[in-house]
Amino acid sequence: MRGRLTNVALLGLLAVAFASGWVAFELSGQPARAVLLVHAAAGVAIVLLVPWKSLVARRGLRRPRTMRWASLVLAAGVAVSLVFGFLHSFGRPDVGYLTAMDFHVGAAIGVLPFVVWHVLARPARLRPADLSRRNFLKGAALLGASALGVAAVPAARRAPTGSFEAANAIPTQWMFDSTPEVDIQTFQLMVAGTAWRYDDLLAFSDSVTAVLDCTGGWYSEQAWEGVWLHRLLPPGASASSLNVRSITGYSRRFDVDEAQRLLLATRLDGSPLDTGHGYPVRLVAPGKRGFTWVKWVTSIEEEGLPWWWQPPFPLQ
Ligand SMILES: Nc1nc2c(c(=O)[nH]1)N[C@H]1C(S)=C(S)[C@@H](COP(=O)(O)O)O[C@H]1N2
Ligand SMILES: [Mo]
Protein backbone atom coordinates (compact mmCIF):
# COMPACT_ATOMS: atom_id res chain seq x y z
CA MET A 1 0.00 0.00 0.00
CA ARG A 2 1.26 3.48 -0.82
CA GLY A 3 2.40 5.63 2.10
CA ARG A 4 -0.12 8.39 1.47
CA LEU A 5 -3.04 5.96 1.47
CA THR A 6 -1.80 4.35 4.65
CA ASN A 7 -1.70 7.76 6.29
CA VAL A 8 -5.18 8.69 5.11
CA ALA A 9 -6.55 5.36 6.33
CA LEU A 10 -4.86 5.74 9.71
CA LEU A 11 -6.21 9.23 10.17
CA GLY A 12 -9.73 8.03 9.35
CA LEU A 13 -9.38 5.09 11.74
CA LEU A 14 -8.08 7.30 14.56
CA ALA A 15 -11.06 9.61 14.05
CA VAL A 16 -13.51 6.70 14.10
CA ALA A 17 -11.86 5.20 17.18
CA PHE A 18 -11.90 8.50 19.04
CA ALA A 19 -15.49 9.40 18.16
CA SER A 20 -16.91 5.92 18.80
CA GLY A 21 -15.11 5.76 22.16
CA TRP A 22 -16.70 8.98 23.33
CA VAL A 23 -20.14 8.09 22.01
CA ALA A 24 -19.98 4.73 23.82
CA PHE A 25 -19.35 6.58 27.08
CA GLU A 26 -22.78 8.18 26.75
CA LEU A 27 -24.57 4.87 26.08
CA SER A 28 -25.57 1.74 27.95
CA GLY A 29 -27.04 -1.59 26.86
CA GLN A 30 -27.07 -2.81 23.26
CA PRO A 31 -26.45 0.62 21.68
CA ALA A 32 -23.20 0.77 23.66
CA ARG A 33 -22.25 -2.72 22.45
CA ALA A 34 -22.88 -1.82 18.79
CA VAL A 35 -20.73 1.30 19.00
CA LEU A 36 -18.00 -0.58 20.85
CA LEU A 37 -17.82 -3.22 18.11
CA VAL A 38 -17.00 -0.40 15.68
CA HIS A 39 -14.54 0.98 18.23
CA ALA A 40 -12.79 -2.38 18.58
CA ALA A 41 -12.67 -2.91 14.81
CA ALA A 42 -11.04 0.51 14.37
CA GLY A 43 -8.43 -0.48 16.98
CA VAL A 44 -7.67 -3.78 15.25
CA ALA A 45 -7.47 -2.04 11.87
CA ILE A 46 -4.91 0.43 13.26
CA VAL A 47 -2.80 -2.49 14.47
CA LEU A 48 -3.10 -4.21 11.07
CA LEU A 49 -1.73 -1.08 9.38
CA VAL A 50 1.37 -0.96 11.59
CA PRO A 51 3.64 -2.81 9.10
CA TRP A 52 2.76 -0.35 6.33
CA LYS A 53 2.99 2.66 8.61
CA SER A 54 6.41 1.60 9.86
CA LEU A 55 7.68 1.64 6.24
CA VAL A 56 6.38 5.21 5.89
CA ALA A 57 7.80 6.20 9.27
CA ARG A 58 11.22 4.70 8.54
CA ARG A 59 11.44 6.82 5.40
CA GLY A 60 10.41 9.91 7.41
CA LEU A 61 12.93 9.25 10.15
CA ARG A 62 15.76 9.15 7.61
CA ARG A 63 15.03 12.77 6.73
CA PRO A 64 16.26 15.52 9.10
CA ARG A 65 13.14 16.93 10.77
CA THR A 66 13.00 19.26 13.76
CA MET A 67 9.65 18.05 15.07
CA ARG A 68 10.59 14.37 14.95
CA TRP A 69 10.00 14.03 18.72
CA ALA A 70 6.34 15.03 18.23
CA SER A 71 5.81 12.20 15.76
CA LEU A 72 7.39 9.78 18.20
CA VAL A 73 5.19 11.02 21.08
CA LEU A 74 2.17 10.55 18.83
CA ALA A 75 3.18 7.00 17.95
CA ALA A 76 3.91 6.16 21.58
CA GLY A 77 0.60 7.64 22.77
CA VAL A 78 -1.42 5.70 20.21
CA ALA A 79 0.47 2.54 21.19
CA VAL A 80 -0.25 3.07 24.91
CA SER A 81 -3.91 3.70 24.22
CA LEU A 82 -4.15 0.57 22.06
CA VAL A 83 -2.31 -1.64 24.54
CA PHE A 84 -4.53 -0.62 27.45
CA GLY A 85 -7.66 -0.87 25.32
CA PHE A 86 -6.79 -4.48 24.48
CA LEU A 87 -5.71 -5.22 28.06
CA HIS A 88 -9.12 -4.07 29.24
CA SER A 89 -10.98 -6.21 26.75
CA PHE A 90 -8.80 -9.24 27.55
CA GLY A 91 -9.90 -8.95 31.18
CA ARG A 92 -7.04 -7.02 32.80
CA PRO A 93 -8.99 -3.92 33.88
CA ASP A 94 -6.97 -2.95 36.98
CA VAL A 95 -3.64 -1.19 37.00
CA GLY A 96 -3.11 -0.43 40.67
CA TYR A 97 -5.07 2.62 41.74
CA LEU A 98 -6.03 3.46 38.17
CA THR A 99 -7.81 1.31 35.61
CA ALA A 100 -6.73 0.22 32.13
CA MET A 101 -9.53 2.47 30.87
CA ASP A 102 -7.92 5.46 32.60
CA PHE A 103 -4.72 4.85 30.61
CA HIS A 104 -6.63 4.01 27.42
CA VAL A 105 -8.63 7.24 27.51
CA GLY A 106 -5.89 9.37 29.07
CA ALA A 107 -3.42 8.47 26.31
CA ALA A 108 -6.04 9.08 23.60
CA ILE A 109 -6.79 12.57 24.94
CA GLY A 110 -3.09 13.21 25.46
CA VAL A 111 -2.18 12.55 21.81
CA LEU A 112 -5.03 14.63 20.42
CA PRO A 113 -2.92 17.84 20.03
CA PHE A 114 -0.20 15.76 18.36
CA VAL A 115 -2.69 14.31 15.88
CA VAL A 116 -3.84 17.82 15.01
CA TRP A 117 -0.23 18.96 14.63
CA HIS A 118 0.64 15.94 12.50
CA VAL A 119 -2.30 16.52 10.16
CA LEU A 120 -1.32 20.18 9.72
CA ALA A 121 2.41 19.58 9.40
CA ARG A 122 2.25 16.47 7.21
CA PRO A 123 -1.05 16.69 5.39
CA ALA A 124 -2.09 13.50 3.62
CA ARG A 125 -4.65 14.39 1.01
CA LEU A 126 -6.87 12.01 -0.85
CA ARG A 127 -6.64 12.38 -4.64
CA PRO A 128 -9.39 11.51 -7.11
CA ALA A 129 -7.20 8.73 -8.52
CA ASP A 130 -7.16 7.15 -5.05
CA LEU A 131 -10.82 6.26 -5.36
CA SER A 132 -10.00 3.35 -7.61
CA ARG A 133 -11.49 -0.13 -7.58
CA ARG A 134 -8.18 -1.50 -6.41
CA ASN A 135 -8.03 0.79 -3.41
CA PHE A 136 -11.66 0.15 -2.63
CA LEU A 137 -10.87 -3.57 -2.47
CA LYS A 138 -7.89 -2.88 -0.22
CA GLY A 139 -10.16 -0.92 2.12
CA ALA A 140 -12.73 -3.71 2.11
CA ALA A 141 -10.00 -6.25 2.85
CA LEU A 142 -8.81 -4.18 5.79
CA LEU A 143 -12.34 -3.84 7.18
CA GLY A 144 -12.96 -7.56 6.71
CA ALA A 145 -9.71 -8.48 8.44
CA SER A 146 -10.56 -6.12 11.30
CA ALA A 147 -14.02 -7.61 11.72
CA LEU A 148 -12.45 -11.08 11.76
CA GLY A 149 -9.93 -9.84 14.30
CA VAL A 150 -12.69 -8.56 16.60
CA ALA A 151 -14.56 -11.84 16.28
CA ALA A 152 -11.46 -13.98 16.78
CA VAL A 153 -9.74 -12.09 19.59
CA PRO A 154 -10.60 -13.84 22.87
CA ALA A 155 -12.14 -10.84 24.64
CA ALA A 156 -13.28 -11.42 28.23
CA ARG A 157 -17.00 -11.63 28.98
CA ARG A 158 -18.32 -8.24 29.97
CA ALA A 159 -21.39 -6.01 30.16
CA PRO A 160 -22.49 -4.47 26.83
CA THR A 161 -20.65 -1.31 27.88
CA GLY A 162 -17.45 -3.33 28.17
CA SER A 163 -17.40 -2.94 31.96
CA PHE A 164 -16.47 -5.73 34.36
CA GLU A 165 -18.45 -6.52 37.48
CA ALA A 166 -16.85 -5.03 40.59
CA ALA A 167 -17.29 -6.76 43.92
CA ASN A 168 -18.38 -3.46 45.45
CA ALA A 169 -19.14 -0.07 43.97
CA ILE A 170 -15.78 1.63 44.17
CA PRO A 171 -15.97 5.26 45.24
CA THR A 172 -14.77 7.26 42.30
CA GLN A 173 -14.49 10.79 41.12
CA TRP A 174 -15.11 11.59 37.50
CA MET A 175 -12.00 13.70 37.05
CA PHE A 176 -10.87 16.26 39.60
CA ASP A 177 -13.78 16.44 42.03
CA SER A 178 -13.15 16.09 45.76
CA THR A 179 -15.03 14.26 48.50
CA PRO A 180 -16.71 16.80 50.79
CA GLU A 181 -17.46 16.39 54.50
CA VAL A 182 -21.05 17.48 55.04
CA ASP A 183 -22.40 18.97 58.28
CA ILE A 184 -25.70 17.15 58.64
CA GLN A 185 -27.07 19.72 61.13
CA THR A 186 -27.05 22.51 58.56
CA PHE A 187 -27.51 20.33 55.47
CA GLN A 188 -30.49 20.96 53.27
CA LEU A 189 -31.46 19.82 49.81
CA MET A 190 -33.21 22.51 47.77
CA VAL A 191 -35.66 21.09 45.25
CA ALA A 192 -37.36 23.72 43.07
CA GLY A 193 -37.44 26.22 45.93
CA THR A 194 -38.36 23.84 48.76
CA ALA A 195 -35.79 22.89 51.41
CA TRP A 196 -35.59 19.27 52.59
CA ARG A 197 -33.67 18.28 55.71
CA TYR A 198 -31.82 14.98 55.91
CA ASP A 199 -34.47 13.55 58.29
CA ASP A 200 -37.23 14.54 55.85
CA LEU A 201 -35.45 12.54 53.16
CA LEU A 202 -34.84 9.54 55.42
CA ALA A 203 -38.60 9.28 55.95
CA PHE A 204 -39.04 8.03 52.37
CA SER A 205 -38.36 4.42 51.47
CA ASP A 206 -38.65 4.21 47.69
CA SER A 207 -36.21 1.64 46.42
CA VAL A 208 -34.59 0.43 43.24
CA THR A 209 -31.95 -2.12 42.34
CA ALA A 210 -29.80 -0.58 39.66
CA VAL A 211 -26.49 -1.03 37.91
CA LEU A 212 -23.91 1.69 38.40
CA ASP A 213 -21.70 1.43 35.31
CA CYS A 214 -18.60 3.59 35.48
CA THR A 215 -16.75 4.62 32.33
CA GLY A 216 -13.63 3.59 34.28
CA GLY A 217 -14.55 0.04 33.22
CA TRP A 218 -16.48 -1.51 36.12
CA TYR A 219 -20.11 -1.95 37.06
CA SER A 220 -21.93 -2.93 40.21
CA GLU A 221 -25.56 -3.80 40.93
CA GLN A 222 -26.80 -2.45 44.25
CA ALA A 223 -30.06 -1.89 46.14
CA TRP A 224 -30.64 1.82 46.69
CA GLU A 225 -33.27 3.47 48.86
CA GLY A 226 -34.52 7.03 49.05
CA VAL A 227 -37.17 9.04 47.26
CA TRP A 228 -38.20 9.24 43.61
CA LEU A 229 -37.31 12.73 42.50
CA HIS A 230 -40.74 13.53 41.04
CA ARG A 231 -42.31 13.18 44.51
CA LEU A 232 -40.37 16.22 45.70
CA LEU A 233 -41.33 18.40 42.74
CA PRO A 234 -44.18 20.92 42.98
CA PRO A 235 -47.16 19.83 40.85
CA GLY A 236 -47.87 21.44 37.50
CA ALA A 237 -44.38 22.65 36.72
CA SER A 238 -43.63 23.70 33.17
CA ALA A 239 -39.85 23.27 33.18
CA SER A 240 -37.98 21.32 30.51
CA SER A 241 -35.04 20.13 32.54
CA LEU A 242 -33.83 19.46 36.05
CA ASN A 243 -30.34 20.55 36.99
CA VAL A 244 -28.98 18.26 39.71
CA ARG A 245 -26.07 19.95 41.49
CA SER A 246 -23.56 18.61 43.96
CA ILE A 247 -22.12 20.49 46.94
CA THR A 248 -18.85 20.35 44.99
CA GLY A 249 -20.32 22.17 41.99
CA TYR A 250 -20.48 19.01 39.82
CA SER A 251 -23.82 18.92 38.01
CA ARG A 252 -25.85 17.04 35.40
CA ARG A 253 -29.07 18.05 33.68
CA PHE A 254 -31.98 15.67 33.00
CA ASP A 255 -35.23 15.82 31.07
CA VAL A 256 -38.15 16.57 33.48
CA ASP A 257 -39.93 13.49 32.20
CA GLU A 258 -37.17 11.39 33.74
CA ALA A 259 -37.99 12.53 37.31
CA GLN A 260 -40.06 9.34 37.88
CA ARG A 261 -37.01 7.24 37.15
CA LEU A 262 -34.43 9.20 39.15
CA LEU A 263 -33.96 8.22 42.77
CA LEU A 264 -32.49 10.53 45.40
CA ALA A 265 -30.81 7.85 47.47
CA THR A 266 -29.99 8.12 51.16
CA ARG A 267 -29.30 4.41 51.71
CA LEU A 268 -27.26 1.71 50.03
CA ASP A 269 -28.01 -1.91 50.98
CA GLY A 270 -30.12 -0.69 53.90
CA SER A 271 -27.47 1.51 55.51
CA PRO A 272 -26.92 5.26 55.23
CA LEU A 273 -24.50 6.17 52.45
CA ASP A 274 -20.88 6.59 53.35
CA THR A 275 -19.08 9.77 52.36
CA GLY A 276 -17.44 8.19 49.31
CA HIS A 277 -20.79 7.10 47.89
CA GLY A 278 -22.40 10.53 48.28
CA TYR A 279 -23.55 11.01 51.88
CA PRO A 280 -26.00 12.42 52.72
CA VAL A 281 -27.84 12.05 49.39
CA ARG A 282 -26.86 11.04 45.87
CA LEU A 283 -28.65 10.54 42.58
CA VAL A 284 -29.34 7.05 41.25
CA ALA A 285 -30.07 7.12 37.52
CA PRO A 286 -30.93 3.54 36.43
CA GLY A 287 -29.85 2.84 32.84
CA LYS A 288 -27.50 5.82 32.72
CA ARG A 289 -23.73 5.79 33.03
CA GLY A 290 -22.06 6.42 36.39
CA PHE A 291 -21.02 10.00 35.71
CA THR A 292 -24.67 11.09 35.76
CA TRP A 293 -25.17 9.67 39.29
CA VAL A 294 -24.40 12.99 41.04
CA LYS A 295 -23.09 12.53 44.58
CA TRP A 296 -23.56 14.91 47.54
CA VAL A 297 -26.61 16.50 45.91
CA THR A 298 -27.43 19.93 47.32
CA SER A 299 -29.93 21.40 44.86
CA ILE A 300 -32.25 20.47 42.03
CA GLU A 301 -33.49 23.33 39.90
CA GLU A 302 -36.27 23.32 37.36
CA GLU A 303 -35.08 25.13 34.27
CA GLY A 304 -36.35 26.05 30.83
CA LEU A 305 -33.20 24.83 29.10
CA PRO A 306 -33.33 21.49 27.28
CA TRP A 307 -31.57 18.61 29.08
CA TRP A 308 -28.88 18.38 26.41
CA TRP A 309 -27.76 21.95 27.06
CA GLN A 310 -24.66 20.86 29.01
CA PRO A 311 -21.19 19.58 28.22
CA PRO A 312 -21.52 15.93 27.10
CA PHE A 313 -19.30 15.00 30.06
CA PRO A 314 -18.80 16.75 33.41
CA LEU A 315 -15.83 19.06 33.41
CA GLN A 316 -14.69 18.50 36.99
N1 LIG B 1 -20.26 15.18 42.74
C1 LIG B 1 -19.79 14.13 42.03
N2 LIG B 1 -20.62 13.10 41.74
C2 LIG B 1 -20.17 12.03 41.04
C3 LIG B 1 -18.84 11.98 40.58
C4 LIG B 1 -17.99 13.08 40.88
O1 LIG B 1 -16.79 13.12 40.50
N3 LIG B 1 -18.50 14.13 41.60
N4 LIG B 1 -18.39 10.88 39.87
C5 LIG B 1 -19.41 10.12 39.16
C6 LIG B 1 -18.91 8.88 38.60
S1 LIG B 1 -17.88 9.01 37.26
C7 LIG B 1 -19.32 7.64 39.05
S2 LIG B 1 -18.88 6.22 38.25
C8 LIG B 1 -20.14 7.52 40.26
C9 LIG B 1 -19.44 6.59 41.22
O2 LIG B 1 -20.21 6.39 42.36
P1 LIG B 1 -19.63 5.60 43.63
O3 LIG B 1 -18.48 6.44 44.12
O4 LIG B 1 -20.74 5.54 44.61
O5 LIG B 1 -19.17 4.26 43.17
O6 LIG B 1 -20.38 8.76 40.89
C10 LIG B 1 -20.65 9.83 40.01
N5 LIG B 1 -21.03 11.00 40.78
MO1 LIG C 1 -17.37 6.93 36.55
Coordinates of C-alpha atoms and ligand atoms in Angstrom, one line a residue:
M1 CA 0.0 0.0 0.0
R2 CA 1.3 3.5 -0.8
G3 CA 2.4 5.6 2.1
R4 CA -0.1 8.4 1.5
L5 CA -3.0 6.0 1.5
T6 CA -1.8 4.3 4.7
N7 CA -1.7 7.8 6.3
V8 CA -5.2 8.7 5.1
A9 CA -6.6 5.4 6.3
L10 CA -4.9 5.7 9.7
L11 CA -6.2 9.2 10.2
G12 CA -9.7 8.0 9.4
L13 CA -9.4 5.1 11.7
L14 CA -8.1 7.3 14.6
A15 CA -11.1 9.6 14.1
V16 CA -13.5 6.7 14.1
A17 CA -11.9 5.2 17.2
F18 CA -11.9 8.5 19.0
A19 CA -15.5 9.4 18.2
S20 CA -16.9 5.9 18.8
G21 CA -15.1 5.8 22.2
W22 CA -16.7 9.0 23.3
V23 CA -20.1 8.1 22.0
A24 CA -20.0 4.7 23.8
F25 CA -19.3 6.6 27.1
E26 CA -22.8 8.2 26.7
L27 CA -24.6 4.9 26.1
S28 CA -25.6 1.7 27.9
G29 CA -27.0 -1.6 26.9
Q30 CA -27.1 -2.8 23.3
P31 CA -26.5 0.6 21.7
A32 CA -23.2 0.8 23.7
R33 CA -22.2 -2.7 22.5
A34 CA -22.9 -1.8 18.8
V35 CA -20.7 1.3 19.0
L36 CA -18.0 -0.6 20.9
L37 CA -17.8 -3.2 18.1
V38 CA -17.0 -0.4 15.7
H39 CA -14.5 1.0 18.2
A40 CA -12.8 -2.4 18.6
A41 CA -12.7 -2.9 14.8
A42 CA -11.0 0.5 14.4
G43 CA -8.4 -0.5 17.0
V44 CA -7.7 -3.8 15.2
A45 CA -7.5 -2.0 11.9
I46 CA -4.9 0.4 13.3
V47 CA -2.8 -2.5 14.5
L48 CA -3.1 -4.2 11.1
L49 CA -1.7 -1.1 9.4
V50 CA 1.4 -1.0 11.6
P51 CA 3.6 -2.8 9.1
W52 CA 2.8 -0.3 6.3
K53 CA 3.0 2.7 8.6
S54 CA 6.4 1.6 9.9
L55 CA 7.7 1.6 6.2
V56 CA 6.4 5.2 5.9
A57 CA 7.8 6.2 9.3
R58 CA 11.2 4.7 8.5
R59 CA 11.4 6.8 5.4
G60 CA 10.4 9.9 7.4
L61 CA 12.9 9.3 10.1
R62 CA 15.8 9.1 7.6
R63 CA 15.0 12.8 6.7
P64 CA 16.3 15.5 9.1
R65 CA 13.1 16.9 10.8
T66 CA 13.0 19.3 13.8
M67 CA 9.6 18.0 15.1
R68 CA 10.6 14.4 14.9
W69 CA 10.0 14.0 18.7
A70 CA 6.3 15.0 18.2
S71 CA 5.8 12.2 15.8
L72 CA 7.4 9.8 18.2
V73 CA 5.2 11.0 21.1
L74 CA 2.2 10.6 18.8
A75 CA 3.2 7.0 18.0
A76 CA 3.9 6.2 21.6
G77 CA 0.6 7.6 22.8
V78 CA -1.4 5.7 20.2
A79 CA 0.5 2.5 21.2
V80 CA -0.2 3.1 24.9
S81 CA -3.9 3.7 24.2
L82 CA -4.1 0.6 22.1
V83 CA -2.3 -1.6 24.5
F84 CA -4.5 -0.6 27.5
G85 CA -7.7 -0.9 25.3
F86 CA -6.8 -4.5 24.5
L87 CA -5.7 -5.2 28.1
H88 CA -9.1 -4.1 29.2
S89 CA -11.0 -6.2 26.7
F90 CA -8.8 -9.2 27.5
G91 CA -9.9 -8.9 31.2
R92 CA -7.0 -7.0 32.8
P93 CA -9.0 -3.9 33.9
D94 CA -7.0 -3.0 37.0
V95 CA -3.6 -1.2 37.0
G96 CA -3.1 -0.4 40.7
Y97 CA -5.1 2.6 41.7
L98 CA -6.0 3.5 38.2
T99 CA -7.8 1.3 35.6
A100 CA -6.7 0.2 32.1
M101 CA -9.5 2.5 30.9
D102 CA -7.9 5.5 32.6
F103 CA -4.7 4.8 30.6
H104 CA -6.6 4.0 27.4
V105 CA -8.6 7.2 27.5
G106 CA -5.9 9.4 29.1
A107 CA -3.4 8.5 26.3
A108 CA -6.0 9.1 23.6
I109 CA -6.8 12.6 24.9
G110 CA -3.1 13.2 25.5
V111 CA -2.2 12.6 21.8
L112 CA -5.0 14.6 20.4
P113 CA -2.9 17.8 20.0
F114 CA -0.2 15.8 18.4
V115 CA -2.7 14.3 15.9
V116 CA -3.8 17.8 15.0
W117 CA -0.2 19.0 14.6
H118 CA 0.6 15.9 12.5
V119 CA -2.3 16.5 10.2
L120 CA -1.3 20.2 9.7
A121 CA 2.4 19.6 9.4
R122 CA 2.3 16.5 7.2
P123 CA -1.0 16.7 5.4
A124 CA -2.1 13.5 3.6
R125 CA -4.7 14.4 1.0
L126 CA -6.9 12.0 -0.8
R127 CA -6.6 12.4 -4.6
P128 CA -9.4 11.5 -7.1
A129 CA -7.2 8.7 -8.5
D130 CA -7.2 7.1 -5.1
L131 CA -10.8 6.3 -5.4
S132 CA -10.0 3.3 -7.6
R133 CA -11.5 -0.1 -7.6
R134 CA -8.2 -1.5 -6.4
N135 CA -8.0 0.8 -3.4
F136 CA -11.7 0.1 -2.6
L137 CA -10.9 -3.6 -2.5
K138 CA -7.9 -2.9 -0.2
G139 CA -10.2 -0.9 2.1
A140 CA -12.7 -3.7 2.1
A141 CA -10.0 -6.3 2.8
L142 CA -8.8 -4.2 5.8
L143 CA -12.3 -3.8 7.2
G144 CA -13.0 -7.6 6.7
A145 CA -9.7 -8.5 8.4
S146 CA -10.6 -6.1 11.3
A147 CA -14.0 -7.6 11.7
L148 CA -12.5 -11.1 11.8
G149 CA -9.9 -9.8 14.3
V150 CA -12.7 -8.6 16.6
A151 CA -14.6 -11.8 16.3
A152 CA -11.5 -14.0 16.8
V153 CA -9.7 -12.1 19.6
P154 CA -10.6 -13.8 22.9
A155 CA -12.1 -10.8 24.6
A156 CA -13.3 -11.4 28.2
R157 CA -17.0 -11.6 29.0
R158 CA -18.3 -8.2 30.0
A159 CA -21.4 -6.0 30.2
P160 CA -22.5 -4.5 26.8
T161 CA -20.7 -1.3 27.9
G162 CA -17.4 -3.3 28.2
S163 CA -17.4 -2.9 32.0
F164 CA -16.5 -5.7 34.4
E165 CA -18.4 -6.5 37.5
A166 CA -16.8 -5.0 40.6
A167 CA -17.3 -6.8 43.9
N168 CA -18.4 -3.5 45.4
A169 CA -19.1 -0.1 44.0
I170 CA -15.8 1.6 44.2
P171 CA -16.0 5.3 45.2
T172 CA -14.8 7.3 42.3
Q173 CA -14.5 10.8 41.1
W174 CA -15.1 11.6 37.5
M175 CA -12.0 13.7 37.0
F176 CA -10.9 16.3 39.6
D177 CA -13.8 16.4 42.0
S178 CA -13.1 16.1 45.8
T179 CA -15.0 14.3 48.5
P180 CA -16.7 16.8 50.8
E181 CA -17.5 16.4 54.5
V182 CA -21.1 17.5 55.0
D183 CA -22.4 19.0 58.3
I184 CA -25.7 17.1 58.6
Q185 CA -27.1 19.7 61.1
T186 CA -27.0 22.5 58.6
F187 CA -27.5 20.3 55.5
Q188 CA -30.5 21.0 53.3
L189 CA -31.5 19.8 49.8
M190 CA -33.2 22.5 47.8
V191 CA -35.7 21.1 45.2
A192 CA -37.4 23.7 43.1
G193 CA -37.4 26.2 45.9
T194 CA -38.4 23.8 48.8
A195 CA -35.8 22.9 51.4
W196 CA -35.6 19.3 52.6
R197 CA -33.7 18.3 55.7
Y198 CA -31.8 15.0 55.9
D199 CA -34.5 13.5 58.3
D200 CA -37.2 14.5 55.8
L201 CA -35.4 12.5 53.2
L202 CA -34.8 9.5 55.4
A203 CA -38.6 9.3 56.0
F204 CA -39.0 8.0 52.4
S205 CA -38.4 4.4 51.5
D206 CA -38.6 4.2 47.7
S207 CA -36.2 1.6 46.4
V208 CA -34.6 0.4 43.2
T209 CA -32.0 -2.1 42.3
A210 CA -29.8 -0.6 39.7
V211 CA -26.5 -1.0 37.9
L212 CA -23.9 1.7 38.4
D213 CA -21.7 1.4 35.3
C214 CA -18.6 3.6 35.5
T215 CA -16.7 4.6 32.3
G216 CA -13.6 3.6 34.3
G217 CA -14.6 0.0 33.2
W218 CA -16.5 -1.5 36.1
Y219 CA -20.1 -1.9 37.1
S220 CA -21.9 -2.9 40.2
E221 CA -25.6 -3.8 40.9
Q222 CA -26.8 -2.4 44.2
A223 CA -30.1 -1.9 46.1
W224 CA -30.6 1.8 46.7
E225 CA -33.3 3.5 48.9
G226 CA -34.5 7.0 49.1
V227 CA -37.2 9.0 47.3
W228 CA -38.2 9.2 43.6
L229 CA -37.3 12.7 42.5
H230 CA -40.7 13.5 41.0
R231 CA -42.3 13.2 44.5
L232 CA -40.4 16.2 45.7
L233 CA -41.3 18.4 42.7
P234 CA -44.2 20.9 43.0
P235 CA -47.2 19.8 40.8
G236 CA -47.9 21.4 37.5
A237 CA -44.4 22.6 36.7
S238 CA -43.6 23.7 33.2
A239 CA -39.8 23.3 33.2
S240 CA -38.0 21.3 30.5
S241 CA -35.0 20.1 32.5
L242 CA -33.8 19.5 36.0
N243 CA -30.3 20.6 37.0
V244 CA -29.0 18.3 39.7
R245 CA -26.1 19.9 41.5
S246 CA -23.6 18.6 44.0
I247 CA -22.1 20.5 46.9
T248 CA -18.8 20.4 45.0
G249 CA -20.3 22.2 42.0
Y250 CA -20.5 19.0 39.8
S251 CA -23.8 18.9 38.0
R252 CA -25.9 17.0 35.4
R253 CA -29.1 18.0 33.7
F254 CA -32.0 15.7 33.0
D255 CA -35.2 15.8 31.1
V256 CA -38.1 16.6 33.5
D257 CA -39.9 13.5 32.2
E258 CA -37.2 11.4 33.7
A259 CA -38.0 12.5 37.3
Q260 CA -40.1 9.3 37.9
R261 CA -37.0 7.2 37.2
L262 CA -34.4 9.2 39.2
L263 CA -34.0 8.2 42.8
L264 CA -32.5 10.5 45.4
A265 CA -30.8 7.9 47.5
T266 CA -30.0 8.1 51.2
R267 CA -29.3 4.4 51.7
L268 CA -27.3 1.7 50.0
D269 CA -28.0 -1.9 51.0
G270 CA -30.1 -0.7 53.9
S271 CA -27.5 1.5 55.5
P272 CA -26.9 5.3 55.2
L273 CA -24.5 6.2 52.5
D274 CA -20.9 6.6 53.3
T275 CA -19.1 9.8 52.4
G276 CA -17.4 8.2 49.3
H277 CA -20.8 7.1 47.9
G278 CA -22.4 10.5 48.3
Y279 CA -23.5 11.0 51.9
P280 CA -26.0 12.4 52.7
V281 CA -27.8 12.0 49.4
R282 CA -26.9 11.0 45.9
L283 CA -28.6 10.5 42.6
V284 CA -29.3 7.0 41.2
A285 CA -30.1 7.1 37.5
P286 CA -30.9 3.5 36.4
G287 CA -29.8 2.8 32.8
K288 CA -27.5 5.8 32.7
R289 CA -23.7 5.8 33.0
G290 CA -22.1 6.4 36.4
F291 CA -21.0 10.0 35.7
T292 CA -24.7 11.1 35.8
W293 CA -25.2 9.7 39.3
V294 CA -24.4 13.0 41.0
K295 CA -23.1 12.5 44.6
W296 CA -23.6 14.9 47.5
V297 CA -26.6 16.5 45.9
T298 CA -27.4 19.9 47.3
S299 CA -29.9 21.4 44.9
I300 CA -32.2 20.5 42.0
E301 CA -33.5 23.3 39.9
E302 CA -36.3 23.3 37.4
E303 CA -35.1 25.1 34.3
G304 CA -36.3 26.1 30.8
L305 CA -33.2 24.8 29.1
P306 CA -33.3 21.5 27.3
W307 CA -31.6 18.6 29.1
W308 CA -28.9 18.4 26.4
W309 CA -27.8 22.0 27.1
Q310 CA -24.7 20.9 29.0
P311 CA -21.2 19.6 28.2
P312 CA -21.5 15.9 27.1
F313 CA -19.3 15.0 30.1
P314 CA -18.8 16.7 33.4
L315 CA -15.8 19.1 33.4
Q316 CA -14.7 18.5 37.0
Ligands
LIG1 N1 -20.3 15.2 42.7 C1 -19.8 14.1 42.0 N2 -20.6 13.1 41.7 C2 -20.2 12.0 41.0 C3 -18.8 12.0 40.6 C4 -18.0 13.1 40.9 O1 -16.8 13.1 40.5 N3 -18.5 14.1 41.6 N4 -18.4 10.9 39.9 C5 -19.4 10.1 39.2 C6 -18.9 8.9 38.6 S1 -17.9 9.0 37.3 C7 -19.3 7.6 39.0 S2 -18.9 6.2 38.3 C8 -20.1 7.5 40.3 C9 -19.4 6.6 41.2 O2 -20.2 6.4 42.4 P1 -19.6 5.6 43.6 O3 -18.5 6.4 44.1 O4 -20.7 5.5 44.6 O5 -19.2 4.3 43.2 O6 -20.4 8.8 40.9 C10 -20.6 9.8 40.0 N5 -21.0 11.0 40.8
MO2 MO -17.4 6.9 36.5

